[in-house]
Amino acid sequence: MNEPWRIELLGGLRARQGELEITRFRSHKTASLLAYLAFYPRIHSREVLIDQFWQDYELGAGRNYLSKALSSLRHQLEPPGVPHGAVVVADRFHVRLRAAAFTLDTADFESALRRAGTSRSEEGCLAALQRAIELYTGELMPGFYDEWVLFEQKRLSDLFTQASSHYARLRDGTRRLPCDDSDRHEASNSGETRPAQVSNIRLPLTFSRFVGRERETAQLVERLDRNSRIVTLTGPGGIGKTRLAIEVARQSAGLFAGGIYFVPLANLPDPRLIPGAIVDALHLPRSPGAEPLAQIVDWLNGHPGSLLVLDNFEHLLARERRMAEDGAAAVLALLEHVPTLALLVTSRQRLDLTGEQEYLVPPLPTPAEGLELLVEGQATLKPQLSTLSRNPCVALFVDRAQMTKPDFQVTARNATAVAALCNRLEGIPLAIELAAARTQVMTPSQILIQLERRLDFLVSRKRDAADRHRTLRSALEWSYRLLSPDLQRFFARLSVFRGGWTVEAAEIVCEEAQAMEYLALLQECSLVQTADTGEEVRFRMLETLREYGVEQLKTGTDALWERHASYYLRLAEEAKPNLAGPEQVVWLYRLEQEVDNLRAGLQWAQEHRPDDALRLANALWRFWHYRGESFEGRSWLETALAKGINAAPDLRAEGMYSASLLAVYATDNRGKTLGEECLMVARAANHPPSVARALSVLCLAALEQGDIATASALLEEALPLCRGVGDPTSVSLALNCAGYLAMAGGDEGGAILAFEECLAIGRKAGDFMFMPWPRYYLAALSLMRGDLTAARSQAERGLKFASRFGAKDTIAHAVELVGRVLLAHGELQPARHHFAESLAMVYDMGMMLCVAHNLEGFARMALAEDRATRAVCLLGAAESLLNAIELTLLPFERAFFDASLAAAESSLSTENFAAARIEGQAMTVEQAITYALDERKS
């Protein structure tokens, strides 16, 4: 039998067998494939390998490239006389290297490090470290830049650096290693005297990659470099305080000539034992006749410039004030008696000592900001792989997943699930690590589903895991048990909030007069976080902590939820009139801060207080409109109407009006039905304001459907009634309709008068809601008569108004019209950018009429570029969409469309024009959007 191949990846890629050495391969990818199969010695799916190495190719082409690479490796590693499959084992679905057919230098390197970490003798540890150092002949695969190579390159380099440091200290006479605790106790019990010389850096040996935290590490090293005496890392359980402290200490080695020493405190039951723990960390002999604190002080003064890392201090500050003072007293005594000493502390709350600098350790950044809307056959939320791979949460997840499943990678197929999973885990390193361990038996999508019960699902099976980190629940319980009963009750009640809250909300909803003081205490314990919004300080809780708090609610939950819903109903009704006045921007921002609480209040009220649900939904319709969430607003309103069947008629009429207006703005035919129901209820209740609103919204719905006669008749009744009730909102809506009708009838002067009056009403009331629309249509009128300067001015002013309060639908309309003006000016690239931006916005909001407008805009762009076939395809797609949604273009919009169609038709033969039009009409909406955005399409 042939001897196994020796595959070497450190310092370069080589394969050796006897005197035979292979350093050249069919291609760079073939070489990388061999290294990957060797480094991750498992069964690999062919599809995963294709995703890993040939992701830029179609699946069929990728299969072909993989087959060629495997065939080439077989020829090299299984020469004539060697049985087929002796080294490379492959079938239709899977690939692997036969384990007995090769050895690997990186595997031997890591094996030697593990032996060093578990050795019970100094000599064994030294020998294993020396073997590891000899095996590390250079960085992993220099010249290869695959993501997995760069990832492992850094990890192995860090391990080598740690091993070299430990080896040097041990070789120079160190009697102890931080990886070995057992013989310290044996020596202590036997009375053995330790030598005076000790290693000057004693930190726990780590065998996993330190991911992210570059900014935090640099900031903390800088603080220590500025001679800060005590720096306390605070944050909730599982946030990564200990690992960050170890890394900071390691990178600060050059700052502390006296040495760096790690002091674990988690298992101490009493703060009076802190000095003894420090004695053990310094490896000093226990002396029955000496006070440990005095012994420490003497030793540290003899080793000036030392750093102590005091890990897990929080439970030594809990509950009883006496205990808190005892724990802090030991630290204070050290600082007072050793002027050259620095302390780096990890704790879930600060020690409250003079000169203490607190550093709140944040969660890792989640990949939410790396997600963007991509259109690939269908619109779907997918993360860009290049962006995702650089995210610290994802990098940590991948690193820990590869510890149990070495071939795990983020691919195009699992990227969305990995991103969503990291977002759900909120950047909490412990949660990410526990979830990653499940990749051995579950896909990221399956893990994501299980996170519905995250507190029980996220469990570590590592034997050496600390009890408080064995499950996510135990990490939270550790903090919760340290609270007083009153604080425990308050913390649990805070779980009713969603997304954050104010002090006032906490006082009222939780019925706690000491809310301010209690929130400060919970913040000190890292159980709540604060954010200064400029107007007031808001508090929030990580969702993981909130879920745990919900579990701790014992009684009174119905009353708690009722107080919560009532509080946010009062807030919404206070905001309601202000959303139509000069303070609307301020109130929109305030409601935006509370959007999750508003949703929670709506949900609870619908089930328990239907009338309140309808009042709350009515108060928020403008808010949903401004946010571009018309569908969500209608959904809340229609559900509230269905459940609040016995509500007062005027309340129901208001809800129907709000729902119908949101539907009409979204070009949904349901708007007409809701408007008719509103009118019927309003007339029956003899409530003129509701009648006026219903007539105005029905007029707008008729215009959208091209029913000019009905719209005119409705407006004739609506406008005087709206003026009579003195409601600026309904008057503005009616005037917009009047302007539309004047445009449809060719009465440009009448249209301008109506739109100008609408603008005047908005300015007087300080209500900017309807002001972008008059600007939009005044710009359209200017564009139709060729006055490009006026058109641009009106369009850009309309966009400015819409942007002022963030109304996404009006912004989208305004952006599209600015694009048309730019196109008319011959500014093609800026115009294309505007059409693309508007198209993405309106598709996301489900505004299909506006999608058709933008497709026609792209068609005009194609005509300007002499691409008539492309223009006709886009116009055909727009026609098909308009037919599907059963909406009619307004006359001036039809004029734009017909002009584009006629220009395209004149540029093509009858047959080519018909064929292109049919091709466009056959496209789905998503296909049409993809076609419009892809400039390469003819």
PDB file of C-alpha atoms in Angstrom, residues 278-491:
ATOM      1  CA  ILE A 278      -5.299  37.722  43.266  1.00  0.00           C
ATOM      2  CA  VAL A 279      -2.632  35.874  45.254  1.00  0.00           C
ATOM      3  CA  ASP A 280      -3.382  32.742  43.218  1.00  0.00           C
ATOM      4  CA  ALA A 281      -3.320  34.683  39.934  1.00  0.00           C
ATOM      5  CA  LEU A 282       0.113  36.099  40.811  1.00  0.00           C
ATOM      6  CA  HIS A 283       1.232  32.549  41.721  1.00  0.00           C
ATOM      7  CA  LEU A 284       2.359  33.657  45.157  1.00  0.00           C
ATOM      8  CA  PRO A 285       2.618  31.113  47.970  1.00  0.00           C
ATOM      9  CA  ARG A 286      -0.187  31.226  50.510  1.00  0.00           C
ATOM     10  CA  SER A 287       1.195  32.191  53.893  1.00  0.00           C
ATOM     11  CA  PRO A 288      -0.999  31.436  56.944  1.00  0.00           C
ATOM     12  CA  GLY A 289       0.540  34.292  58.913  1.00  0.00           C
ATOM     13  CA  ALA A 290       0.276  37.006  56.243  1.00  0.00           C
ATOM     14  CA  GLU A 291      -2.697  39.076  55.153  1.00  0.00           C
ATOM     15  CA  PRO A 292      -3.272  38.384  51.453  1.00  0.00           C
ATOM     16  CA  LEU A 293      -3.867  42.064  50.669  1.00  0.00           C
ATOM     17  CA  ALA A 294      -0.591  43.110  52.302  1.00  0.00           C
ATOM     18  CA  GLN A 295       1.211  40.326  50.467  1.00  0.00           C
ATOM     19  CA  ILE A 296      -0.212  41.511  47.128  1.00  0.00           C
ATOM     20  CA  VAL A 297       0.684  45.138  47.786  1.00  0.00           C
ATOM     21  CA  ASP A 298       4.271  44.263  48.641  1.00  0.00           C
ATOM     22  CA  TRP A 299       4.685  42.099  45.567  1.00  0.00           C
ATOM     23  CA  LEU A 300       3.110  44.588  43.139  1.00  0.00           C
ATOM     24  CA  ASN A 301       5.207  47.465  44.488  1.00  0.00           C
ATOM     25  CA  GLY A 302       8.209  45.287  43.742  1.00  0.00           C
ATOM     26  CA  HIS A 303       6.955  44.852  40.182  1.00  0.00           C
ATOM     27  CA  PRO A 304       5.944  48.397  39.186  1.00  0.00           C
ATOM     28  CA  GLY A 305       3.764  48.898  36.142  1.00  0.00           C
ATOM     29  CA  SER A 306       1.459  45.872  36.449  1.00  0.00           C
ATOM     30  CA  LEU A 307      -2.041  45.277  35.080  1.00  0.00           C
ATOM     31  CA  LEU A 308      -4.618  43.090  36.796  1.00  0.00           C
ATOM     32  CA  VAL A 309      -7.617  41.860  34.810  1.00  0.00           C
ATOM     33  CA  LEU A 310     -10.413  41.303  37.351  1.00  0.00           C
ATOM     34  CA  ASP A 311     -12.980  39.190  35.542  1.00  0.00           C
ATOM     35  CA  ASN A 312     -16.695  38.904  36.488  1.00  0.00           C
ATOM     36  CA  PHE A 313     -16.950  41.324  39.410  1.00  0.00           C
ATOM     37  CA  GLU A 314     -20.707  42.012  39.326  1.00  0.00           C
ATOM     38  CA  HIS A 315     -21.927  39.480  41.891  1.00  0.00           C
ATOM     39  CA  LEU A 316     -19.491  40.893  44.417  1.00  0.00           C
ATOM     40  CA  LEU A 317     -21.388  44.197  44.266  1.00  0.00           C
ATOM     41  CA  ALA A 318     -24.903  42.829  44.614  1.00  0.00           C
ATOM     42  CA  ARG A 319     -27.835  43.326  46.960  1.00  0.00           C
ATOM     43  CA  GLU A 320     -26.350  44.155  50.354  1.00  0.00           C
ATOM     44  CA  ARG A 321     -24.529  47.455  50.588  1.00  0.00           C
ATOM     45  CA  ARG A 322     -22.037  45.909  52.992  1.00  0.00           C
ATOM     46  CA  MET A 323     -21.007  43.362  50.405  1.00  0.00           C
ATOM     47  CA  ALA A 324     -20.691  46.035  47.739  1.00  0.00           C
ATOM     48  CA  GLU A 325     -18.423  48.076  49.957  1.00  0.00           C
ATOM     49  CA  ASP A 326     -16.302  45.002  50.761  1.00  0.00           C
ATOM     50  CA  GLY A 327     -15.774  44.205  47.084  1.00  0.00           C
ATOM     51  CA  ALA A 328     -14.953  47.774  46.156  1.00  0.00           C
ATOM     52  CA  ALA A 329     -12.796  48.210  49.287  1.00  0.00           C
ATOM     53  CA  ALA A 330     -10.295  45.589  48.137  1.00  0.00           C
ATOM     54  CA  VAL A 331      -9.964  47.279  44.755  1.00  0.00           C
ATOM     55  CA  LEU A 332      -9.673  50.734  46.313  1.00  0.00           C
ATOM     56  CA  ALA A 333      -6.963  49.518  48.710  1.00  0.00           C
ATOM     57  CA  LEU A 334      -4.934  48.160  45.808  1.00  0.00           C
ATOM     58  CA  LEU A 335      -5.168  51.421  43.893  1.00  0.00           C
ATOM     59  CA  GLU A 336      -4.230  53.482  46.950  1.00  0.00           C
ATOM     60  CA  HIS A 337      -1.267  51.370  48.022  1.00  0.00           C
ATOM     61  CA  VAL A 338       0.144  50.491  44.589  1.00  0.00           C
ATOM     62  CA  PRO A 339       0.385  53.776  42.651  1.00  0.00           C
ATOM     63  CA  THR A 340       1.765  52.087  39.506  1.00  0.00           C
ATOM     64  CA  LEU A 341      -1.033  49.493  39.294  1.00  0.00           C
ATOM     65  CA  ALA A 342      -3.746  49.533  36.615  1.00  0.00           C
ATOM     66  CA  LEU A 343      -6.957  47.497  36.705  1.00  0.00           C
ATOM     67  CA  LEU A 344      -9.058  46.247  33.820  1.00  0.00           C
ATOM     68  CA  VAL A 345     -12.373  45.003  35.248  1.00  0.00           C
ATOM     69  CA  THR A 346     -15.254  43.132  33.611  1.00  0.00           C
ATOM     70  CA  SER A 347     -18.593  43.485  35.353  1.00  0.00           C
ATOM     71  CA  ARG A 348     -22.272  43.791  34.571  1.00  0.00           C
ATOM     72  CA  GLN A 349     -22.223  47.001  36.591  1.00  0.00           C
ATOM     73  CA  ARG A 350     -19.584  49.581  37.480  1.00  0.00           C
ATOM     74  CA  LEU A 351     -17.789  49.595  40.816  1.00  0.00           C
ATOM     75  CA  ASP A 352     -18.548  53.293  41.482  1.00  0.00           C
ATOM     76  CA  LEU A 353     -15.001  54.196  42.478  1.00  0.00           C
ATOM     77  CA  THR A 354     -13.442  57.628  42.047  1.00  0.00           C
ATOM     78  CA  GLY A 355     -11.458  57.727  38.827  1.00  0.00           C
ATOM     79  CA  GLU A 356     -13.179  54.640  37.414  1.00  0.00           C
ATOM     80  CA  GLN A 357     -13.730  54.820  33.654  1.00  0.00           C
ATOM     81  CA  GLU A 358     -16.704  52.782  32.497  1.00  0.00           C
ATOM     82  CA  TYR A 359     -16.705  51.311  28.984  1.00  0.00           C
ATOM     83  CA  LEU A 360     -20.043  49.879  27.875  1.00  0.00           C
ATOM     84  CA  VAL A 361     -19.331  46.950  25.559  1.00  0.00           C
ATOM     85  CA  PRO A 362     -21.865  47.120  22.726  1.00  0.00           C
ATOM     86  CA  PRO A 363     -23.266  44.176  20.783  1.00  0.00           C
ATOM     87  CA  LEU A 364     -21.449  43.349  17.562  1.00  0.00           C
ATOM     88  CA  PRO A 365     -22.791  45.268  14.539  1.00  0.00           C
ATOM     89  CA  THR A 366     -25.526  43.235  12.867  1.00  0.00           C
ATOM     90  CA  PRO A 367     -25.692  42.842   9.091  1.00  0.00           C
ATOM     91  CA  ALA A 368     -29.013  44.695   8.759  1.00  0.00           C
ATOM     92  CA  GLU A 369     -27.355  47.621   7.026  1.00  0.00           C
ATOM     93  CA  GLY A 370     -25.799  45.226   4.511  1.00  0.00           C
ATOM     94  CA  LEU A 371     -29.169  44.096   3.200  1.00  0.00           C
ATOM     95  CA  GLU A 372     -30.566  45.671   0.093  1.00  0.00           C
ATOM     96  CA  LEU A 373     -33.338  45.022  -2.386  1.00  0.00           C
ATOM     97  CA  LEU A 374     -32.136  43.077  -5.380  1.00  0.00           C
ATOM     98  CA  VAL A 375     -34.288  42.248  -8.353  1.00  0.00           C
ATOM     99  CA  GLU A 376     -33.393  38.864  -9.802  1.00  0.00           C
ATOM    100  CA  GLY A 377     -36.430  37.447 -11.504  1.00  0.00           C
ATOM    101  CA  GLN A 378     -38.390  38.418  -8.434  1.00  0.00           C
ATOM    102  CA  ALA A 379     -37.913  41.122  -5.860  1.00  0.00           C
ATOM    103  CA  THR A 380     -36.448  39.637  -2.703  1.00  0.00           C
ATOM    104  CA  LEU A 381     -34.363  40.764   0.238  1.00  0.00           C
ATOM    105  CA  LYS A 382     -30.870  39.362  -0.163  1.00  0.00           C
ATOM    106  CA  PRO A 383     -27.585  40.388   1.379  1.00  0.00           C
ATOM    107  CA  GLN A 384     -24.591  41.144  -0.796  1.00  0.00           C
ATOM    108  CA  LEU A 385     -22.120  38.345  -0.043  1.00  0.00           C
ATOM    109  CA  SER A 386     -19.115  40.670  -0.127  1.00  0.00           C
ATOM    110  CA  THR A 387     -20.744  42.977   2.426  1.00  0.00           C
ATOM    111  CA  LEU A 388     -22.041  40.135   4.552  1.00  0.00           C
ATOM    112  CA  SER A 389     -18.700  38.363   4.858  1.00  0.00           C
ATOM    113  CA  ARG A 390     -17.130  41.466   6.411  1.00  0.00           C
ATOM    114  CA  ASN A 391     -19.784  41.829   9.080  1.00  0.00           C
ATOM    115  CA  PRO A 392     -18.426  40.910  12.553  1.00  0.00           C
ATOM    116  CA  CYS A 393     -21.584  38.994  13.545  1.00  0.00           C
ATOM    117  CA  VAL A 394     -21.423  36.864  10.429  1.00  0.00           C
ATOM    118  CA  ALA A 395     -17.666  36.370  10.742  1.00  0.00           C
ATOM    119  CA  LEU A 396     -18.138  35.162  14.328  1.00  0.00           C
ATOM    120  CA  PHE A 397     -20.987  32.860  13.316  1.00  0.00           C
ATOM    121  CA  VAL A 398     -18.920  31.353  10.487  1.00  0.00           C
ATOM    122  CA  ASP A 399     -15.840  30.934  12.673  1.00  0.00           C
ATOM    123  CA  ARG A 400     -17.702  29.120  15.434  1.00  0.00           C
ATOM    124  CA  ALA A 401     -19.752  27.083  12.954  1.00  0.00           C
ATOM    125  CA  GLN A 402     -16.542  25.852  11.342  1.00  0.00           C
ATOM    126  CA  MET A 403     -15.384  24.566  14.716  1.00  0.00           C
ATOM    127  CA  THR A 404     -18.125  21.924  14.525  1.00  0.00           C
ATOM    128  CA  LYS A 405     -18.626  21.793  10.754  1.00  0.00           C
ATOM    129  CA  PRO A 406     -15.339  22.745   9.094  1.00  0.00           C
ATOM    130  CA  ASP A 407     -16.777  23.129   5.604  1.00  0.00           C
ATOM    131  CA  PHE A 408     -19.460  25.599   6.631  1.00  0.00           C
ATOM    132  CA  GLN A 409     -19.495  28.717   4.456  1.00  0.00           C
ATOM    133  CA  VAL A 410     -21.883  31.546   3.702  1.00  0.00           C
ATOM    134  CA  THR A 411     -23.215  30.910   0.205  1.00  0.00           C
ATOM    135  CA  ALA A 412     -25.773  32.533  -2.058  1.00  0.00           C
ATOM    136  CA  ARG A 413     -28.267  29.916  -0.869  1.00  0.00           C
ATOM    137  CA  ASN A 414     -27.933  30.476   2.879  1.00  0.00           C
ATOM    138  CA  ALA A 415     -26.847  34.127   3.004  1.00  0.00           C
ATOM    139  CA  THR A 416     -30.312  35.542   3.696  1.00  0.00           C
ATOM    140  CA  ALA A 417     -30.895  33.079   6.547  1.00  0.00           C
ATOM    141  CA  VAL A 418     -27.463  33.762   8.080  1.00  0.00           C
ATOM    142  CA  ALA A 419     -28.050  37.528   7.934  1.00  0.00           C
ATOM    143  CA  ALA A 420     -31.529  37.224   9.442  1.00  0.00           C
ATOM    144  CA  LEU A 421     -30.226  34.889  12.137  1.00  0.00           C
ATOM    145  CA  CYS A 422     -27.482  37.326  13.175  1.00  0.00           C
ATOM    146  CA  ASN A 423     -30.013  40.162  13.249  1.00  0.00           C
ATOM    147  CA  ARG A 424     -32.383  38.131  15.440  1.00  0.00           C
ATOM    148  CA  LEU A 425     -29.531  37.399  17.861  1.00  0.00           C
ATOM    149  CA  GLU A 426     -28.875  41.163  18.104  1.00  0.00           C
ATOM    150  CA  GLY A 427     -25.108  40.890  17.896  1.00  0.00           C
ATOM    151  CA  ILE A 428     -24.780  39.086  21.259  1.00  0.00           C
ATOM    152  CA  PRO A 429     -21.610  36.985  20.881  1.00  0.00           C
ATOM    153  CA  LEU A 430     -22.707  34.244  23.280  1.00  0.00           C
ATOM    154  CA  ALA A 431     -26.011  33.798  21.438  1.00  0.00           C
ATOM    155  CA  ILE A 432     -24.214  33.725  18.090  1.00  0.00           C
ATOM    156  CA  GLU A 433     -21.723  31.134  19.304  1.00  0.00           C
ATOM    157  CA  LEU A 434     -24.446  28.909  20.747  1.00  0.00           C
ATOM    158  CA  ALA A 435     -26.433  29.127  17.519  1.00  0.00           C
ATOM    159  CA  ALA A 436     -23.368  28.430  15.376  1.00  0.00           C
ATOM    160  CA  ALA A 437     -22.751  25.199  17.249  1.00  0.00           C
ATOM    161  CA  ARG A 438     -26.060  23.900  15.873  1.00  0.00           C
ATOM    162  CA  THR A 439     -24.854  24.058  12.261  1.00  0.00           C
ATOM    163  CA  GLN A 440     -23.487  20.559  12.665  1.00  0.00           C
ATOM    164  CA  VAL A 441     -27.039  19.196  12.505  1.00  0.00           C
ATOM    165  CA  MET A 442     -29.157  22.081  11.206  1.00  0.00           C
ATOM    166  CA  THR A 443     -29.122  24.585   8.375  1.00  0.00           C
ATOM    167  CA  PRO A 444     -29.178  28.333   9.147  1.00  0.00           C
ATOM    168  CA  SER A 445     -32.822  28.414   8.011  1.00  0.00           C
ATOM    169  CA  GLN A 446     -33.737  25.660  10.466  1.00  0.00           C
ATOM    170  CA  ILE A 447     -31.852  27.426  13.265  1.00  0.00           C
ATOM    171  CA  LEU A 448     -33.722  30.625  12.461  1.00  0.00           C
ATOM    172  CA  ILE A 449     -37.056  28.869  12.949  1.00  0.00           C
ATOM    173  CA  GLN A 450     -35.938  27.476  16.296  1.00  0.00           C
ATOM    174  CA  LEU A 451     -35.056  30.955  17.563  1.00  0.00           C
ATOM    175  CA  GLU A 452     -38.736  31.450  18.371  1.00  0.00           C
ATOM    176  CA  ARG A 453     -37.717  29.740  21.616  1.00  0.00           C
ATOM    177  CA  ARG A 454     -34.198  31.103  21.755  1.00  0.00           C
ATOM    178  CA  LEU A 455     -33.798  31.018  25.534  1.00  0.00           C
ATOM    179  CA  ASP A 456     -34.157  27.231  25.606  1.00  0.00           C
ATOM    180  CA  PHE A 457     -32.739  26.433  22.169  1.00  0.00           C
ATOM    181  CA  LEU A 458     -29.368  28.117  22.605  1.00  0.00           C
ATOM    182  CA  VAL A 459     -27.497  25.575  24.736  1.00  0.00           C
ATOM    183  CA  SER A 460     -23.783  24.787  24.849  1.00  0.00           C
ATOM    184  CA  ARG A 461     -22.629  21.179  24.972  1.00  0.00           C
ATOM    185  CA  LYS A 462     -19.030  22.097  25.743  1.00  0.00           C
ATOM    186  CA  ARG A 463     -17.897  20.413  28.944  1.00  0.00           C
ATOM    187  CA  ASP A 464     -15.684  23.337  29.910  1.00  0.00           C
ATOM    188  CA  ALA A 465     -18.365  26.000  29.453  1.00  0.00           C
ATOM    189  CA  ALA A 466     -19.089  28.032  32.578  1.00  0.00           C
ATOM    190  CA  ASP A 467     -22.534  27.331  34.029  1.00  0.00           C
ATOM    191  CA  ARG A 468     -23.604  30.949  33.517  1.00  0.00           C
ATOM    192  CA  HIS A 469     -22.743  30.633  29.796  1.00  0.00           C
ATOM    193  CA  ARG A 470     -24.040  27.121  29.199  1.00  0.00           C
ATOM    194  CA  THR A 471     -27.380  28.463  27.995  1.00  0.00           C
ATOM    195  CA  LEU A 472     -28.549  31.912  27.034  1.00  0.00           C
ATOM    196  CA  ARG A 473     -31.155  31.626  29.778  1.00  0.00           C
ATOM    197  CA  SER A 474     -28.526  30.960  32.451  1.00  0.00           C
ATOM    198  CA  ALA A 475     -26.554  34.037  31.353  1.00  0.00           C
ATOM    199  CA  LEU A 476     -29.663  36.162  31.901  1.00  0.00           C
ATOM    200  CA  GLU A 477     -30.651  34.466  35.150  1.00  0.00           C
ATOM    201  CA  TRP A 478     -27.199  35.262  36.558  1.00  0.00           C
ATOM    202  CA  SER A 479     -27.970  38.989  36.187  1.00  0.00           C
ATOM    203  CA  TYR A 480     -31.629  38.734  37.229  1.00  0.00           C
ATOM    204  CA  ARG A 481     -30.842  36.965  40.512  1.00  0.00           C
ATOM    205  CA  LEU A 482     -28.547  39.828  41.508  1.00  0.00           C
ATOM    206  CA  LEU A 483     -31.485  42.285  41.542  1.00  0.00           C
ATOM    207  CA  SER A 484     -33.574  43.155  44.567  1.00  0.00           C
ATOM    208  CA  PRO A 485     -37.217  41.920  44.488  1.00  0.00           C
ATOM    209  CA  ASP A 486     -38.495  45.430  43.651  1.00  0.00           C
ATOM    210  CA  LEU A 487     -36.038  45.758  40.782  1.00  0.00           C
ATOM    211  CA  GLN A 488     -36.930  42.275  39.535  1.00  0.00           C
ATOM    212  CA  ARG A 489     -40.607  43.234  39.429  1.00  0.00           C
ATOM    213  CA  PHE A 490     -39.873  46.530  37.660  1.00  0.00           C
ATOM    214  CA  PHE A 491     -37.561  44.838  35.135  1.00  0.00           C
TER     215      PHE A 491
END
